[in-house]
Short mmCIF file of C-alpha atoms and ligand atoms in Angstrom, two decimals:
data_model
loop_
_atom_site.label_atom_id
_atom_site.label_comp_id
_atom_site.label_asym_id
_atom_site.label_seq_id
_atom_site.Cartn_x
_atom_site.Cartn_y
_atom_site.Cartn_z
CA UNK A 1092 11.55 3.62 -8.40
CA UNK A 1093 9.60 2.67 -5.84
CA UNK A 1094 7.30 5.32 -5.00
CA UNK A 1095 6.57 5.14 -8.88
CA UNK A 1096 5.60 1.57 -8.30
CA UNK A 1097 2.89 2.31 -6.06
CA UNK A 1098 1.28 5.10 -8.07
CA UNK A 1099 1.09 3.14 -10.95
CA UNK A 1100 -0.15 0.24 -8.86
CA UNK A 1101 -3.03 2.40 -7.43
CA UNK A 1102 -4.16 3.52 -10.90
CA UNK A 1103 -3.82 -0.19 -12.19
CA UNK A 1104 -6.29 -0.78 -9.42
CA UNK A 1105 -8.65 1.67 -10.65
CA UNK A 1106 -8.14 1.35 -14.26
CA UNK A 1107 -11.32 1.26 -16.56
CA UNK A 1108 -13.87 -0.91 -16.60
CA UNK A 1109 -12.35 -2.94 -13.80
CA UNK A 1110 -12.61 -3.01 -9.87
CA UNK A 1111 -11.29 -5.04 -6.68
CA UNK A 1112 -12.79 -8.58 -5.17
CA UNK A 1113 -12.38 -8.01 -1.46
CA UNK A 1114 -11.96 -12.25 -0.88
CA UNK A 1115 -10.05 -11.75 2.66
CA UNK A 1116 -12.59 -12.69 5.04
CA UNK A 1117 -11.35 -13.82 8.25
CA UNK A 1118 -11.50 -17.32 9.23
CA UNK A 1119 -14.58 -16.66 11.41
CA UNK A 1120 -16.42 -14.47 8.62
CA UNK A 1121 -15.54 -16.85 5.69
CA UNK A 1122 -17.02 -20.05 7.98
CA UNK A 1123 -20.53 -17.59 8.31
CA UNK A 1124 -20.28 -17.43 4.62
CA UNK A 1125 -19.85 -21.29 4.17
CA UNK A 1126 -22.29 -21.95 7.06
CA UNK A 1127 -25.07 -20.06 4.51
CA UNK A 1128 -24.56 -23.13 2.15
CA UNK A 1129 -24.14 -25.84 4.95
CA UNK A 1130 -20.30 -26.62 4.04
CA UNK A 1131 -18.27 -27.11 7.22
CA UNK A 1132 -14.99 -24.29 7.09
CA UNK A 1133 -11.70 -26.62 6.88
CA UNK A 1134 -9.17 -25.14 4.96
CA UNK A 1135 -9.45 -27.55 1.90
CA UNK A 1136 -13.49 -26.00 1.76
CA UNK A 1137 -12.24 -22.20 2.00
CA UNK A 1138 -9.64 -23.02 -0.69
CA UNK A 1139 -12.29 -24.64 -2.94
CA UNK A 1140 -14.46 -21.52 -2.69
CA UNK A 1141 -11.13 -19.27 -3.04
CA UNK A 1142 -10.06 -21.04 -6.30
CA UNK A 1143 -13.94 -21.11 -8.09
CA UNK A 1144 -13.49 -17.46 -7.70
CA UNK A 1145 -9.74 -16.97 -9.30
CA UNK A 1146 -10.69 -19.23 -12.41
CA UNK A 1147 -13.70 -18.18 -13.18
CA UNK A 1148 -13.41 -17.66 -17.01
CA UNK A 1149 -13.04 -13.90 -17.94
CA UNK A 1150 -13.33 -12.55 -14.33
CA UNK A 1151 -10.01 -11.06 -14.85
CA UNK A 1152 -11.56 -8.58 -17.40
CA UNK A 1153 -13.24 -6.89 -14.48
CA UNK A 1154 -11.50 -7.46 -11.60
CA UNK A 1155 -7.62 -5.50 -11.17
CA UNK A 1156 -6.43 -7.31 -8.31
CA UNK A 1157 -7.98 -9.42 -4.93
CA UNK A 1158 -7.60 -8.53 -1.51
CA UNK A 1159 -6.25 -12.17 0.24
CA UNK A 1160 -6.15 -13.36 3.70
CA UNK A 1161 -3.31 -14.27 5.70
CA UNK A 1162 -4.43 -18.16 4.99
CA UNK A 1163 -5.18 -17.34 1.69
CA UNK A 1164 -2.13 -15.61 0.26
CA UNK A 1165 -0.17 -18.79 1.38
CA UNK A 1166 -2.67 -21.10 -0.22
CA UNK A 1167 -1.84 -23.39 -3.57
CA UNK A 1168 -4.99 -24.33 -6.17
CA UNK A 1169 -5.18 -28.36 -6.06
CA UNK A 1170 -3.05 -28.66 -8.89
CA UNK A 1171 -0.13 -27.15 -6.95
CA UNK A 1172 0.37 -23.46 -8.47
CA UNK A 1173 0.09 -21.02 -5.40
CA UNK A 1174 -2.90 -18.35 -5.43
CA UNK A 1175 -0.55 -15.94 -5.94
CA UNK A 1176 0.78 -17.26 -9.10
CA UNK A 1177 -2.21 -17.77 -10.20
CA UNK A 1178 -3.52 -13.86 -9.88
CA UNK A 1179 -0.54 -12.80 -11.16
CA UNK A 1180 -0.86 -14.93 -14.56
CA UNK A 1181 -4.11 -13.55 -15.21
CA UNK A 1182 -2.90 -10.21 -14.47
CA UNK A 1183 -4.00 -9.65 -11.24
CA UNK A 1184 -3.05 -7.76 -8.73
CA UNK A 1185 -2.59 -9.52 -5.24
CA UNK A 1186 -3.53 -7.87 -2.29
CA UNK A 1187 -3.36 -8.63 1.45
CA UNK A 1188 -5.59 -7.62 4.40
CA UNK A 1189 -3.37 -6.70 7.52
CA UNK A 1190 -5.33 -5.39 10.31
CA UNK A 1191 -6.35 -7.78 13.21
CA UNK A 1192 -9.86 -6.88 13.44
CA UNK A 1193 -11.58 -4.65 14.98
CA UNK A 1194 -11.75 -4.88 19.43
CA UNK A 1195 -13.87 -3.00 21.74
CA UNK A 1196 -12.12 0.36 22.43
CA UNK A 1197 -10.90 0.80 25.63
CA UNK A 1198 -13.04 3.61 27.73
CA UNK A 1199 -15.95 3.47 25.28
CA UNK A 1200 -17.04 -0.59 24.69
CA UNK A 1201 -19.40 -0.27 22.81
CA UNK A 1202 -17.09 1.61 19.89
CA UNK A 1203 -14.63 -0.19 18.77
CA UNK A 1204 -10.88 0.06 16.97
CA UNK A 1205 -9.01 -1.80 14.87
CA UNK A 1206 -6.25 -3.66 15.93
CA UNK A 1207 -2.50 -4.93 14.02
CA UNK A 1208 0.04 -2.13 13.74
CA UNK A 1209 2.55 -4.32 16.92
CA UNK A 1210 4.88 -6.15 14.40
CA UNK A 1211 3.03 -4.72 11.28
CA UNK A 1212 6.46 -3.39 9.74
CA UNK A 1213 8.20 -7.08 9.92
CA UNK A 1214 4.40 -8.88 8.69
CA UNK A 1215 4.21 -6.34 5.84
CA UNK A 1216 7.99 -6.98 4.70
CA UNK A 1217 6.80 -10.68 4.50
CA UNK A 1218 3.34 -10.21 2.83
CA UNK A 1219 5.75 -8.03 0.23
CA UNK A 1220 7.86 -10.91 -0.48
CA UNK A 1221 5.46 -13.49 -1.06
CA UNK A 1222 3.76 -11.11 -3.57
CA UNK A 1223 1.29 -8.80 -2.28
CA UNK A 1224 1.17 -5.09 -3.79
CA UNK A 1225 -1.16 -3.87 -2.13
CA UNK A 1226 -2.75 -3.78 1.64
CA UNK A 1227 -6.51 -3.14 3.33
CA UNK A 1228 -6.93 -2.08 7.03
CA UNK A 1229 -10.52 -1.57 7.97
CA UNK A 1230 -11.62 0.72 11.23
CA UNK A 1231 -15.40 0.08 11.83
CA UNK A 1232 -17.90 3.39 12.60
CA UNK A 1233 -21.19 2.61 14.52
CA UNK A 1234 -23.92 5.14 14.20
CA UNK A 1235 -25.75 5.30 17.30
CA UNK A 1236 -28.02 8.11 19.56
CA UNK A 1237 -24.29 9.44 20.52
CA UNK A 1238 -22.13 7.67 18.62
CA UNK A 1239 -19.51 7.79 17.14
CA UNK A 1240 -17.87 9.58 19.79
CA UNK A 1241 -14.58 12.06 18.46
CA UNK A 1242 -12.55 9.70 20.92
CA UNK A 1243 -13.72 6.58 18.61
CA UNK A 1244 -12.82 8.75 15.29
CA UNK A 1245 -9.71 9.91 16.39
CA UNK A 1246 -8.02 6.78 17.70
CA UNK A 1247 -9.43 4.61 14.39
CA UNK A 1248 -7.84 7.95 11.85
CA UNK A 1249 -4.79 7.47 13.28
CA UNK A 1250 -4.22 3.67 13.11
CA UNK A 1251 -5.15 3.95 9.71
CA UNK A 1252 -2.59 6.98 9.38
CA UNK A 1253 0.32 4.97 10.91
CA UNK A 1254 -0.56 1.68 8.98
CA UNK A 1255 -0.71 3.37 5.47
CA UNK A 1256 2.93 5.04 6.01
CA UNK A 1257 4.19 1.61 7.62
CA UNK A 1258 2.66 0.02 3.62
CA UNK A 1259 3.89 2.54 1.57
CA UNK A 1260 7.39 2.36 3.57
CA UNK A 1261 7.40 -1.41 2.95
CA UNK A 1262 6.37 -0.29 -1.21
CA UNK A 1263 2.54 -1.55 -0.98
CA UNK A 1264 -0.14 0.43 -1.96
CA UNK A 1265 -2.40 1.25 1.13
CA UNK A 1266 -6.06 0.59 1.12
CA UNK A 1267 -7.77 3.19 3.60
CA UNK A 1268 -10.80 1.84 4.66
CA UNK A 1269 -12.92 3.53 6.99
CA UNK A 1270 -16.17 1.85 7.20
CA UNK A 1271 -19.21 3.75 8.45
CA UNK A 1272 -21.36 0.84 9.02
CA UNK A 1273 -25.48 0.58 7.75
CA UNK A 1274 -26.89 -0.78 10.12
CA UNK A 1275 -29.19 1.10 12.30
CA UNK A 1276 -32.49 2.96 11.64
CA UNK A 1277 -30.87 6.28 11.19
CA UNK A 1278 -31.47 8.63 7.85
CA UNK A 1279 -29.15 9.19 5.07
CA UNK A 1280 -28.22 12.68 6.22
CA UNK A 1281 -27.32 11.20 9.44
CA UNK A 1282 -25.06 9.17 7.29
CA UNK A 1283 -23.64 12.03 5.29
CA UNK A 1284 -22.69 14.17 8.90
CA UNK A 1285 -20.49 10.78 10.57
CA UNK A 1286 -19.06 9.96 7.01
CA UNK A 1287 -17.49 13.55 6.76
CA UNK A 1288 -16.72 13.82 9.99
CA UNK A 1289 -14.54 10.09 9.35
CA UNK A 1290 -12.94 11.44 6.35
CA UNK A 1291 -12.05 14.87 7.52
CA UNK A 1292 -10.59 13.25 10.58
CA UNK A 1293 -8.66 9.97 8.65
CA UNK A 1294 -7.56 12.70 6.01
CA UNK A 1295 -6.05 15.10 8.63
CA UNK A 1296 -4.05 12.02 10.35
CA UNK A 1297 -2.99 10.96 7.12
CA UNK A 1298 -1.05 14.27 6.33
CA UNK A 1299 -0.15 14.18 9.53
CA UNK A 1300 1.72 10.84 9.11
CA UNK A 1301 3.03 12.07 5.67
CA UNK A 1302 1.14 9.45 3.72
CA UNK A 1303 1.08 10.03 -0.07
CA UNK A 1304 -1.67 10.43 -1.36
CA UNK A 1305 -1.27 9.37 -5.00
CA UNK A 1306 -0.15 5.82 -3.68
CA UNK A 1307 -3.33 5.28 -1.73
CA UNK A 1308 -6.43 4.26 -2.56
CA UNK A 1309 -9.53 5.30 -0.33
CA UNK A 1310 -12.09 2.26 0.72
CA UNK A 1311 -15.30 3.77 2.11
CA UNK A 1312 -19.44 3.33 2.10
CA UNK A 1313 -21.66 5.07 0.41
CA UNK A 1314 -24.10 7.84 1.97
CA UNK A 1315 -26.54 5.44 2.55
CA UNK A 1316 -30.03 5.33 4.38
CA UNK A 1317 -29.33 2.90 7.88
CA UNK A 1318 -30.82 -0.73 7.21
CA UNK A 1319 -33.35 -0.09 9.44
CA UNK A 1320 -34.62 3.23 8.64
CA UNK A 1321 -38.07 3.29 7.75
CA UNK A 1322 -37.29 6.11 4.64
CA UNK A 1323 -35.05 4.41 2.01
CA UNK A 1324 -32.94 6.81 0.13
CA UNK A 1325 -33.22 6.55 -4.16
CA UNK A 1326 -30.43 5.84 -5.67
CA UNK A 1327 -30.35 9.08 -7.32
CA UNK A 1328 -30.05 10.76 -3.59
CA UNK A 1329 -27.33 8.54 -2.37
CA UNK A 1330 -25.70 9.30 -5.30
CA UNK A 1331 -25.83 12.78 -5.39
CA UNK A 1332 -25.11 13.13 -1.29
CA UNK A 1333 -22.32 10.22 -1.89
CA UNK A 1334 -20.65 12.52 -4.33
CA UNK A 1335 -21.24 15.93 -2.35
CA UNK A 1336 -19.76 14.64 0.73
CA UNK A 1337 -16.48 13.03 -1.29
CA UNK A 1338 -15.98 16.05 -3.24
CA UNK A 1339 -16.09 18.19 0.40
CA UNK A 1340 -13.50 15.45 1.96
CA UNK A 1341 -11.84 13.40 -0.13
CA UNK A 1342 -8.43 15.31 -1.85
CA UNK A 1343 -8.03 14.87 -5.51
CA UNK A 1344 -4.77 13.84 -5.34
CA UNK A 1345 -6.32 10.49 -4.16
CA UNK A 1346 -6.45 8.36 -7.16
CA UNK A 1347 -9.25 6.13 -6.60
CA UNK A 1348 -12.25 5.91 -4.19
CA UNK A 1349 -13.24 2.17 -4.17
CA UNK A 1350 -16.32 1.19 -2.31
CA UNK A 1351 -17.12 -1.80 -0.29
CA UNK A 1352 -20.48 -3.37 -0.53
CA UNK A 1353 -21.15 -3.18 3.39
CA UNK A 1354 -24.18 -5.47 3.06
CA UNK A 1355 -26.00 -3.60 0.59
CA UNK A 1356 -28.27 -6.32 -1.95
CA UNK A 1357 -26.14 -7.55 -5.40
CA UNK A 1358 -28.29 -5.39 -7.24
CA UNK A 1359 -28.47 -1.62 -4.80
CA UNK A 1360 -24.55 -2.22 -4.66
CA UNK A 1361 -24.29 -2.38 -8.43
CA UNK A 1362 -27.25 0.36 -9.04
CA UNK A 1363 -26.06 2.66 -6.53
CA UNK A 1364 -22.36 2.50 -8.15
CA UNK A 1365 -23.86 3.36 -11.81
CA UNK A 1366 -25.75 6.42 -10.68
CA UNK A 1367 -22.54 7.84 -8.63
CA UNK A 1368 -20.59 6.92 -11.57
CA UNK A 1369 -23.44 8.99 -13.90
CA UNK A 1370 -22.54 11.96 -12.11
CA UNK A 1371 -19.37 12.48 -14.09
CA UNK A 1372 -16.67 14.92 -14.02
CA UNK A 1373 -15.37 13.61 -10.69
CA UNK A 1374 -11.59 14.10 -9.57
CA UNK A 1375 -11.01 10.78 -8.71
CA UNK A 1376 -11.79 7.27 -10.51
CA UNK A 1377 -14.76 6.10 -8.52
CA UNK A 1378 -14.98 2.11 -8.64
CA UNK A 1379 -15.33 -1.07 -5.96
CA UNK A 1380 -13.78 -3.22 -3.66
CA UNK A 1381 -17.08 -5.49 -3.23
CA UNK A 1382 -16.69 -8.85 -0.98
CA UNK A 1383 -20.35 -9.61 -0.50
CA UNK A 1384 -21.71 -8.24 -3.45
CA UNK A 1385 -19.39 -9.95 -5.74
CA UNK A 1386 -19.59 -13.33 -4.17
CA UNK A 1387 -23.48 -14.12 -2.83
CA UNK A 1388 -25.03 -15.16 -6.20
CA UNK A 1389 -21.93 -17.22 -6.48
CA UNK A 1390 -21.46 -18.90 -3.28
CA UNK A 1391 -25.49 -19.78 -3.92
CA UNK A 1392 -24.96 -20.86 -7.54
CA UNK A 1393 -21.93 -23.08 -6.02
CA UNK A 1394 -23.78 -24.46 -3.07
CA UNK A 1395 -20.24 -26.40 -1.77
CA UNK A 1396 -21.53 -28.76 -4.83
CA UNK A 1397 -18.49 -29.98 -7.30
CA UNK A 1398 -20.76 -30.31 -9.97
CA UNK A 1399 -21.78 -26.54 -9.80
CA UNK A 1400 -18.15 -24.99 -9.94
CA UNK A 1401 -18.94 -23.61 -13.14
CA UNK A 1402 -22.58 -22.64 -12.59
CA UNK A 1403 -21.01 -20.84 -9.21
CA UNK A 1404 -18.18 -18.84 -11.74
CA UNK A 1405 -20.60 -18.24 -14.61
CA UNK A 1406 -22.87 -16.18 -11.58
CA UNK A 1407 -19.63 -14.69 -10.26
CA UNK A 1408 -18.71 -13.60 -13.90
CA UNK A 1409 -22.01 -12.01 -14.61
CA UNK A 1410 -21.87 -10.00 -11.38
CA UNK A 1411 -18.13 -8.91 -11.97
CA UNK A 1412 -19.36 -7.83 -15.53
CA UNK A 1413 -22.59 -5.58 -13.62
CA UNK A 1414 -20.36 -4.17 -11.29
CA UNK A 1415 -17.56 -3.42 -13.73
CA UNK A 1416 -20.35 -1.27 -16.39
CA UNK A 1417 -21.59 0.24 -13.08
CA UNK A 1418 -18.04 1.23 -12.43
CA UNK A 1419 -18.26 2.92 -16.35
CA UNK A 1420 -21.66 4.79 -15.38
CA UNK A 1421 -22.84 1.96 -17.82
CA UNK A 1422 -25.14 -0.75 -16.49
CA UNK A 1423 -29.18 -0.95 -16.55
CA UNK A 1424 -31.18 -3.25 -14.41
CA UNK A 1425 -32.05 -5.24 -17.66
CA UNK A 1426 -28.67 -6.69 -17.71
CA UNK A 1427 -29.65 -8.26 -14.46
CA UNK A 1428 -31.75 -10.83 -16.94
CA UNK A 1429 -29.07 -11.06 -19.90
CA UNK A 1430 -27.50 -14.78 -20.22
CA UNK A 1431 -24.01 -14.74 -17.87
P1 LIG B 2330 -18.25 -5.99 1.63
O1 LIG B 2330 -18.28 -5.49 0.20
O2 LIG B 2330 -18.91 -7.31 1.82
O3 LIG B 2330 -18.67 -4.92 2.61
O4 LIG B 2330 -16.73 -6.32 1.95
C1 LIG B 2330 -15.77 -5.44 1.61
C2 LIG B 2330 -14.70 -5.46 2.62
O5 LIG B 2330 -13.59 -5.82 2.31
C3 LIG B 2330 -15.02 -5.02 3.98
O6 LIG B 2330 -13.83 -4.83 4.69
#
């Protein structure tokens, strides 16, 4: 059955102990991220820096499945096997990013919405038959003085709403990820107020669309102090106003909140996740979808050298393995230290 399918594919996503790699940067993100280590972006250097990640030894003990690109999913590893072949053999799950990125929103420039849903239906029929399970679509939220606007909430919740029921029509799991961006210099409460406001609206245009809910997965940030703001939350705080404001707008019938890394440091991703996950007794499993907080120490271990493909997995390992006992409520910052 195929609404089956998806629910089980949602919890395999969430399943103990194990978490997403978000590896679907765009072509202009991924070239920033290659730029950082001086490699020029051809394809043959982004599929280099794709396949150190999908043979690292062991990584597939922590990671359930990897959100692709549209370059990426149609990639092969140099000895010919596609990407896709390659997840699946280690048992995971292959994922596909489908929005279009996000464009300056028409009557309010300086907000922005997220853009894909003309000719997602035919696009997601393909992605399904080269392999993917499972889909991301990410709306962007500036905080600003009077931002966001409802205008800029609205038209973002309902994109997401009509791109989730165009996946789980097409039998892939939806990721729903509104992302209420850090930078900024405002406070953590400022944080919590736009965060439920995003939720509450994305959750209402969800049942409005007649998404299920146990086939989805939810992709947010955390309730986070702004980059810039001169007060830095603890983690204890954004922990216990992370899990205040999900328990206040997030349904339980949602199987898994999975966080993205947003630009928080390695370590504050991985610290903040443990003390959320120390919390306990939480309706939903509560894990990641990291992309820069899996892959930094990597990419620097790597360096674009050939000679440091393993040095670049053994780093991307012993992250995975942080993140995953942070998942489990699990890790300590001594393990930072411990041999990968
Ligand atoms: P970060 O963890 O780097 O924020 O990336 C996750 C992601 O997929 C953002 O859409």
């Amino acid at each position: 059955m195929a609404s089956h399918d998806m629910a089980s594919i949602a919890q395999a996503l969430v399943a103990k102990s194990k978490g997403i790699l978000a590896a679907d940067e765009s072509t202009g993100t991924i070239a920033k991220r290659l730029t950082l280590i001086g490699m020029p972006s051809t394809e043959e250097n982004r599929r280099d820096w794709r396949e150190l990640l999908f043979t690292a030894d062991g990584f597939a003990d922590y990671i359930s499945g990897v959100i692709l690109y549209d370059e990426t999913i149609r990639q092969k590893a140099k000895d010919g096997t596609p990407f896709v072949d390659l997840l699946n053999k280690a048992g995971v799950i292959p994922g596909i990013k489908v929005d279009m990125g996000a464009k300056p929103l028409a009557g309010s420039p300086d907000e922005k919405v997220t853009e894909g849903l003309d000719g997602l239906r035919e696009r997601l029929a393909e992605y399904r038959k080269i392999g993917a399970r499972f889909a991301k679509w990410r709306a962007v939220i500036d905080i600003a003085a009077d931002q966001p606007s409802n205008y800029c909430l609205d038209v973002n919740a309902h994109a997401l709403a009509r791109y989730a029921a165009l996946c789980q029509e097409a039998d892939i799991v939806p990721i729903v990820e509104p992302e209420v961006l850090m930078d900024g210099d405002h406070d953590i409460d400022r944080c919590y107020e736009v965060t439920s406001a995003a939720l509450r609206t994305v959750f209402a245009a969800l049942d409005t669309q007649r998404v299920v809910l146990e086939e989805m997965l939810l992709k947010p940030n955390m309730v986070i102090s702004g980059k810039k703001c001169p007060t830095q939350a603890s983690a204890a705080e954004i922990a216990e106003k992370t899990v205040r404001c999900f328990r206040n707008t997030v349904p339980a019938a949602v199987p898994g909140i999975v966080f993205l890394s947003g630009g928080q440091s390695d370590e504050d991703a991985t610290a903040n996740l443990d003390a959320i996950n120390r919390i306990g007794n939480l309706p939903w499993e509560v894990s990641y979808s990291y992309g820069r907080a899996l892959q930094h120490g990597a990419l620097m271990a790597w360096g674009g050298k050939p000679g440091n493909v393993g040095a670049g997995q053994r780093a991307f390992a012993h992250r995975a393995r942080l993140v995953s006992a942070a998942r489990d409520g699990r890790y300590s910052a001594k393990m930072e230290s411990e041999a990968a």
